[in-house]
PDB file of C-alpha atoms in Angstrom:
ATOM      1  CA  UNK A   1      22.488 -77.374 116.845  1.00 43.00           C
ATOM      2  CA  UNK A   2      19.662 -77.247 114.276  1.00 41.00           C
ATOM      3  CA  UNK A   3      17.579 -75.100 116.622  1.00 44.00           C
ATOM      4  CA  UNK A   4      20.437 -72.583 116.961  1.00 45.00           C
ATOM      5  CA  UNK A   5      20.907 -72.354 113.188  1.00 39.00           C
ATOM      6  CA  UNK A   6      17.156 -72.078 112.648  1.00 39.00           C
ATOM      7  CA  UNK A   7      16.954 -69.358 115.326  1.00 45.00           C
ATOM      8  CA  UNK A   8      19.779 -67.396 113.628  1.00 42.00           C
ATOM      9  CA  UNK A   9      18.064 -67.660 110.255  1.00 39.00           C
ATOM     10  CA  UNK A  10      14.682 -66.583 111.574  1.00 39.00           C
ATOM     11  CA  UNK A  11      16.159 -63.708 113.588  1.00 43.00           C
ATOM     12  CA  UNK A  12      18.067 -62.434 110.569  1.00 41.00           C
ATOM     13  CA  UNK A  13      14.893 -62.650 108.513  1.00 42.00           C
ATOM     14  CA  UNK A  14      12.968 -60.695 111.113  1.00 45.00           C
ATOM     15  CA  UNK A  15      15.532 -57.885 111.388  1.00 45.00           C
ATOM     16  CA  UNK A  16      15.650 -57.228 107.656  1.00 51.00           C
ATOM     17  CA  UNK A  17      13.713 -54.161 106.632  1.00 55.00           C
ATOM     18  CA  UNK A  18      10.734 -54.922 104.458  1.00 53.00           C
ATOM     19  CA  UNK A  19      11.068 -51.983 102.105  1.00 57.00           C
ATOM     20  CA  UNK A  20       9.828 -53.545  98.892  1.00 67.00           C
ATOM     21  CA  UNK A  21       8.828 -50.755  96.626  1.00 70.00           C
ATOM     22  CA  UNK A  22       7.084 -51.603  93.402  1.00 82.00           C
ATOM     23  CA  UNK A  23       8.142 -49.456  90.508  1.00 81.00           C
ATOM     24  CA  UNK A  24       5.544 -48.981  87.791  1.00 89.00           C
ATOM     25  CA  UNK A  25       7.900 -47.719  85.099  1.00 89.00           C
ATOM     26  CA  UNK A  26      11.616 -47.486  84.324  1.00 89.00           C
ATOM     27  CA  UNK A  27      13.226 -44.903  82.063  1.00 88.00           C
ATOM     28  CA  UNK A  28      16.263 -45.874  80.008  1.00 85.00           C
ATOM     29  CA  UNK A  29      18.575 -43.206  78.618  1.00 85.00           C
ATOM     30  CA  UNK A  30      19.641 -43.799  75.033  1.00 81.00           C
ATOM     31  CA  UNK A  31      23.176 -42.571  74.446  1.00 80.00           C
ATOM     32  CA  UNK A  32      24.110 -41.343  70.962  1.00 77.00           C
ATOM     33  CA  UNK A  33      25.767 -43.930  68.752  1.00 78.00           C
ATOM     34  CA  UNK A  34      27.386 -43.984  65.354  1.00 81.00           C
ATOM     35  CA  UNK A  35      25.135 -45.140  62.532  1.00 84.00           C
ATOM     36  CA  UNK A  36      26.293 -47.245  59.613  1.00 87.00           C
ATOM     37  CA  UNK A  37      24.789 -46.340  56.236  1.00 88.00           C
ATOM     38  CA  UNK A  38      21.903 -44.428  57.777  1.00 85.00           C
ATOM     39  CA  UNK A  39      21.328 -40.692  57.624  1.00 85.00           C
ATOM     40  CA  UNK A  40      19.394 -40.607  60.862  1.00 81.00           C
ATOM     41  CA  UNK A  41      18.482 -42.950  63.690  1.00 78.00           C
ATOM     42  CA  UNK A  42      16.178 -43.117  66.690  1.00 74.00           C
ATOM     43  CA  UNK A  43      15.072 -39.695  67.840  1.00 74.00           C
ATOM     44  CA  UNK A  44      14.190 -40.743  71.370  1.00 70.00           C
ATOM     45  CA  UNK A  45      16.635 -39.867  74.123  1.00 79.00           C
ATOM     46  CA  UNK A  46      14.662 -41.682  76.801  1.00 84.00           C
ATOM     47  CA  UNK A  47      12.624 -44.863  76.510  1.00 84.00           C
ATOM     48  CA  UNK A  48      10.081 -45.917  79.119  1.00 88.00           C
ATOM     49  CA  UNK A  49       9.457 -49.539  80.080  1.00 90.00           C
ATOM     50  CA  UNK A  50       6.341 -50.326  82.065  1.00 92.00           C
ATOM     51  CA  UNK A  51       6.304 -52.888  84.840  1.00 93.00           C
ATOM     52  CA  UNK A  52       3.808 -55.017  82.907  1.00 93.00           C
ATOM     53  CA  UNK A  53       5.997 -55.068  79.794  1.00 93.00           C
ATOM     54  CA  UNK A  54       9.122 -55.905  81.804  1.00 93.00           C
ATOM     55  CA  UNK A  55       7.354 -58.791  83.550  1.00 95.00           C
ATOM     56  CA  UNK A  56       5.976 -60.025  80.234  1.00 95.00           C
ATOM     57  CA  UNK A  57       9.477 -60.007  78.706  1.00 96.00           C
ATOM     58  CA  UNK A  58      10.886 -61.809  81.736  1.00 96.00           C
ATOM     59  CA  UNK A  59       8.175 -64.480  81.654  1.00 96.00           C
ATOM     60  CA  UNK A  60       8.742 -65.030  77.942  1.00 96.00           C
ATOM     61  CA  UNK A  61      12.476 -65.484  78.490  1.00 96.00           C
ATOM     62  CA  UNK A  62      11.793 -67.920  81.332  1.00 96.00           C
ATOM     63  CA  UNK A  63       9.334 -69.895  79.198  1.00 96.00           C
ATOM     64  CA  UNK A  64      11.912 -70.219  76.417  1.00 96.00           C
ATOM     65  CA  UNK A  65      14.643 -71.252  78.880  1.00 96.00           C
ATOM     66  CA  UNK A  66      12.379 -73.912  80.423  1.00 95.00           C
ATOM     67  CA  UNK A  67      11.439 -75.248  77.011  1.00 94.00           C
ATOM     68  CA  UNK A  68      15.103 -75.466  76.042  1.00 95.00           C
ATOM     69  CA  UNK A  69      15.882 -77.258  79.314  1.00 93.00           C
ATOM     70  CA  UNK A  70      13.188 -79.803  78.528  1.00 94.00           C
ATOM     71  CA  UNK A  71      14.472 -80.168  74.962  1.00 93.00           C
ATOM     72  CA  UNK A  72      18.009 -80.709  76.256  1.00 94.00           C
ATOM     73  CA  UNK A  73      16.802 -83.473  78.563  1.00 94.00           C
ATOM     74  CA  UNK A  74      14.812 -85.111  75.769  1.00 94.00           C
ATOM     75  CA  UNK A  75      17.833 -84.941  73.477  1.00 94.00           C
ATOM     76  CA  UNK A  76      20.165 -86.468  76.086  1.00 94.00           C
ATOM     77  CA  UNK A  77      17.648 -89.277  76.615  1.00 93.00           C
ATOM     78  CA  UNK A  78      17.608 -89.872  72.825  1.00 93.00           C
ATOM     79  CA  UNK A  79      13.910 -89.003  72.521  1.00 93.00           C
ATOM     80  CA  UNK A  80      14.792 -86.168  70.144  1.00 90.00           C
ATOM     81  CA  UNK A  81      16.545 -87.707  67.154  1.00 89.00           C
ATOM     82  CA  UNK A  82      18.914 -85.946  64.788  1.00 87.00           C
ATOM     83  CA  UNK A  83      20.078 -82.427  65.479  1.00 88.00           C
ATOM     84  CA  UNK A  84      18.850 -80.245  68.322  1.00 90.00           C
ATOM     85  CA  UNK A  85      20.119 -76.673  68.145  1.00 91.00           C
ATOM     86  CA  UNK A  86      19.199 -75.075  71.466  1.00 92.00           C
ATOM     87  CA  UNK A  87      18.458 -71.372  71.959  1.00 90.00           C
ATOM     88  CA  UNK A  88      19.620 -71.247  75.602  1.00 91.00           C
ATOM     89  CA  UNK A  89      21.338 -67.983  76.455  1.00 91.00           C
ATOM     90  CA  UNK A  90      19.807 -66.143  73.508  1.00 93.00           C
ATOM     91  CA  UNK A  91      16.305 -65.659  74.900  1.00 94.00           C
ATOM     92  CA  UNK A  92      16.589 -61.877  75.227  1.00 95.00           C
ATOM     93  CA  UNK A  93      17.244 -61.538  71.492  1.00 95.00           C
ATOM     94  CA  UNK A  94      13.925 -62.925  70.297  1.00 94.00           C
ATOM     95  CA  UNK A  95      11.957 -61.476  73.215  1.00 96.00           C
ATOM     96  CA  UNK A  96      13.403 -57.991  72.682  1.00 94.00           C
ATOM     97  CA  UNK A  97      13.005 -58.079  68.917  1.00 95.00           C
ATOM     98  CA  UNK A  98       9.452 -59.404  69.175  1.00 95.00           C
ATOM     99  CA  UNK A  99       8.663 -56.552  71.553  1.00 93.00           C
ATOM    100  CA  UNK A 100       9.726 -54.071  68.854  1.00 91.00           C
ATOM    101  CA  UNK A 101       7.930 -55.850  65.993  1.00 94.00           C
ATOM    102  CA  UNK A 102       4.372 -55.235  64.932  1.00 94.00           C
ATOM    103  CA  UNK A 103       1.928 -58.098  65.372  1.00 93.00           C
ATOM    104  CA  UNK A 104       1.759 -58.907  61.648  1.00 94.00           C
ATOM    105  CA  UNK A 105       5.463 -58.525  60.787  1.00 96.00           C
ATOM    106  CA  UNK A 106       7.222 -61.631  59.490  1.00 96.00           C
ATOM    107  CA  UNK A 107      10.511 -63.243  60.451  1.00 96.00           C
ATOM    108  CA  UNK A 108      12.833 -65.921  59.109  1.00 95.00           C
ATOM    109  CA  UNK A 109      15.890 -67.270  60.893  1.00 93.00           C
ATOM    110  CA  UNK A 110      18.612 -69.894  60.786  1.00 90.00           C
ATOM    111  CA  UNK A 111      18.516 -73.241  62.547  1.00 86.00           C
ATOM    112  CA  UNK A 112      18.185 -72.025  66.175  1.00 90.00           C
ATOM    113  CA  UNK A 113      14.462 -71.457  65.922  1.00 91.00           C
ATOM    114  CA  UNK A 114      12.832 -72.850  69.083  1.00 94.00           C
ATOM    115  CA  UNK A 115      12.643 -69.493  70.883  1.00 93.00           C
ATOM    116  CA  UNK A 116      11.355 -67.761  67.788  1.00 94.00           C
ATOM    117  CA  UNK A 117       8.669 -70.401  67.282  1.00 94.00           C
ATOM    118  CA  UNK A 118       7.369 -69.637  70.785  1.00 94.00           C
ATOM    119  CA  UNK A 119       7.571 -65.871  70.317  1.00 94.00           C
ATOM    120  CA  UNK A 120       5.665 -66.074  67.045  1.00 95.00           C
ATOM    121  CA  UNK A 121       2.748 -67.832  68.719  1.00 93.00           C
ATOM    122  CA  UNK A 122       3.485 -71.550  68.772  1.00 93.00           C
ATOM    123  CA  UNK A 123       2.615 -73.411  71.952  1.00 93.00           C
ATOM    124  CA  UNK A 124       5.438 -75.119  73.876  1.00 93.00           C
ATOM    125  CA  UNK A 125       3.666 -78.445  73.352  1.00 94.00           C
ATOM    126  CA  UNK A 126       3.735 -78.053  69.572  1.00 94.00           C
ATOM    127  CA  UNK A 127       7.439 -77.143  69.605  1.00 93.00           C
ATOM    128  CA  UNK A 128       8.299 -80.179  71.749  1.00 93.00           C
ATOM    129  CA  UNK A 129       6.056 -82.359  69.586  1.00 93.00           C
ATOM    130  CA  UNK A 130       7.932 -81.141  66.520  1.00 93.00           C
ATOM    131  CA  UNK A 131      11.273 -81.889  68.142  1.00 93.00           C
ATOM    132  CA  UNK A 132      10.151 -85.431  68.934  1.00 94.00           C
ATOM    133  CA  UNK A 133       8.720 -86.021  65.448  1.00 93.00           C
ATOM    134  CA  UNK A 134       5.033 -86.062  66.422  1.00 94.00           C
ATOM    135  CA  UNK A 135       2.292 -85.155  63.971  1.00 95.00           C
ATOM    136  CA  UNK A 136       0.979 -82.577  66.472  1.00 94.00           C
ATOM    137  CA  UNK A 137       4.184 -80.545  65.995  1.00 92.00           C
ATOM    138  CA  UNK A 138       4.181 -77.099  64.398  1.00 89.00           C
ATOM    139  CA  UNK A 139       5.489 -78.662  61.134  1.00 91.00           C
ATOM    140  CA  UNK A 140       3.573 -81.935  61.499  1.00 93.00           C
ATOM    141  CA  UNK A 141       6.657 -83.651  62.955  1.00 89.00           C
ATOM    142  CA  UNK A 142       8.582 -83.449  59.691  1.00 91.00           C
ATOM    143  CA  UNK A 143      10.788 -80.419  60.336  1.00 89.00           C
ATOM    144  CA  UNK A 144      12.544 -81.250  63.572  1.00 87.00           C
ATOM    145  CA  UNK A 145      14.784 -78.718  65.275  1.00 88.00           C
ATOM    146  CA  UNK A 146      15.796 -76.778  62.180  1.00 87.00           C
ATOM    147  CA  UNK A 147      12.549 -76.422  60.218  1.00 89.00           C
ATOM    148  CA  UNK A 148       9.755 -74.950  62.321  1.00 90.00           C
ATOM    149  CA  UNK A 149       7.094 -72.781  60.745  1.00 90.00           C
ATOM    150  CA  UNK A 150       4.108 -70.804  61.978  1.00 89.00           C
ATOM    151  CA  UNK A 151       1.996 -67.755  61.322  1.00 91.00           C
ATOM    152  CA  UNK A 152       4.300 -65.026  59.915  1.00 94.00           C
ATOM    153  CA  UNK A 153       7.207 -67.261  60.939  1.00 94.00           C
ATOM    154  CA  UNK A 154       9.019 -68.643  57.945  1.00 93.00           C
ATOM    155  CA  UNK A 155      11.074 -70.925  60.070  1.00 87.00           C
ATOM    156  CA  UNK A 156      14.582 -71.883  60.715  1.00 86.00           C
ATOM    157  CA  UNK A 157      16.697 -73.114  57.866  1.00 84.00           C
ATOM    158  CA  UNK A 158      19.304 -75.832  58.078  1.00 80.00           C
ATOM    159  CA  UNK A 159      21.370 -74.553  55.160  1.00 86.00           C
ATOM    160  CA  UNK A 160      23.734 -71.810  56.297  1.00 85.00           C
ATOM    161  CA  UNK A 161      22.672 -68.519  54.741  1.00 89.00           C
ATOM    162  CA  UNK A 162      19.553 -69.915  53.026  1.00 89.00           C
ATOM    163  CA  UNK A 163      17.270 -67.663  55.056  1.00 92.00           C
ATOM    164  CA  UNK A 164      18.770 -64.511  53.515  1.00 93.00           C
ATOM    165  CA  UNK A 165      17.392 -64.845  49.953  1.00 95.00           C
ATOM    166  CA  UNK A 166      14.190 -66.404  51.296  1.00 95.00           C
ATOM    167  CA  UNK A 167      13.712 -63.449  53.664  1.00 95.00           C
ATOM    168  CA  UNK A 168      14.278 -61.027  50.790  1.00 96.00           C
ATOM    169  CA  UNK A 169      11.606 -62.897  48.822  1.00 96.00           C
ATOM    170  CA  UNK A 170       9.150 -62.689  51.724  1.00 96.00           C
ATOM    171  CA  UNK A 171       9.885 -58.961  52.066  1.00 96.00           C
ATOM    172  CA  UNK A 172       9.312 -58.372  48.331  1.00 97.00           C
ATOM    173  CA  UNK A 173       6.064 -60.354  48.498  1.00 96.00           C
ATOM    174  CA  UNK A 174       4.869 -58.174  51.385  1.00 96.00           C
ATOM    175  CA  UNK A 175       5.827 -55.049  49.466  1.00 96.00           C
ATOM    176  CA  UNK A 176       4.168 -56.177  46.219  1.00 96.00           C
ATOM    177  CA  UNK A 177       1.014 -57.040  48.171  1.00 96.00           C
ATOM    178  CA  UNK A 178       0.836 -53.370  49.161  1.00 95.00           C
ATOM    179  CA  UNK A 179       1.204 -53.992  52.896  1.00 94.00           C
ATOM    180  CA  UNK A 180       3.217 -51.946  55.361  1.00 94.00           C
ATOM    181  CA  UNK A 181       4.649 -55.120  56.881  1.00 95.00           C
ATOM    182  CA  UNK A 182       8.335 -56.020  57.055  1.00 95.00           C
ATOM    183  CA  UNK A 183      10.259 -59.292  57.169  1.00 96.00           C
ATOM    184  CA  UNK A 184      13.146 -59.577  59.605  1.00 96.00           C
ATOM    185  CA  UNK A 185      15.837 -61.886  58.301  1.00 94.00           C
ATOM    186  CA  UNK A 186      18.217 -63.180  60.965  1.00 92.00           C
ATOM    187  CA  UNK A 187      21.590 -64.637  60.185  1.00 82.00           C
TER     188      UNK A 187
END
């Protein structure tokens, strides 16, 4: 019986056409949309996405999802103490926004910060170390799930809405320093 099933599987595999074409670029049509409190918006009607960029975005989303899976397991096994606010299902938000940001732009967010910590340059090991309270964590093990910080990453904040005035302060500091940088404040 196993030989018959195996033969059917292998024969179906052999009869499938092997027409794998590799596309080097995809073009996305931007449809007009209504703007709120803006006089004008994006001027591009078509946006191109290279194969390399698409694969990079995909790998970043997979890395975040795997990290969150590991964090979930650690939390269920009571290795992560306290709160653990996972970013699962939201990976495309930070990956897409990071793709549009300049390298030196800043960001501040609420308490779901694991994905953002990775996208802003933290290593997965330092994020997991932070979650488990280790000194090798991105906040020396003192911040936990809600208070991760890094280069141009002003962390997650455990107080609802606290990131809004802090983000405005970071943005004003960047402006007063005479830079062209911006601070994204996520709610």
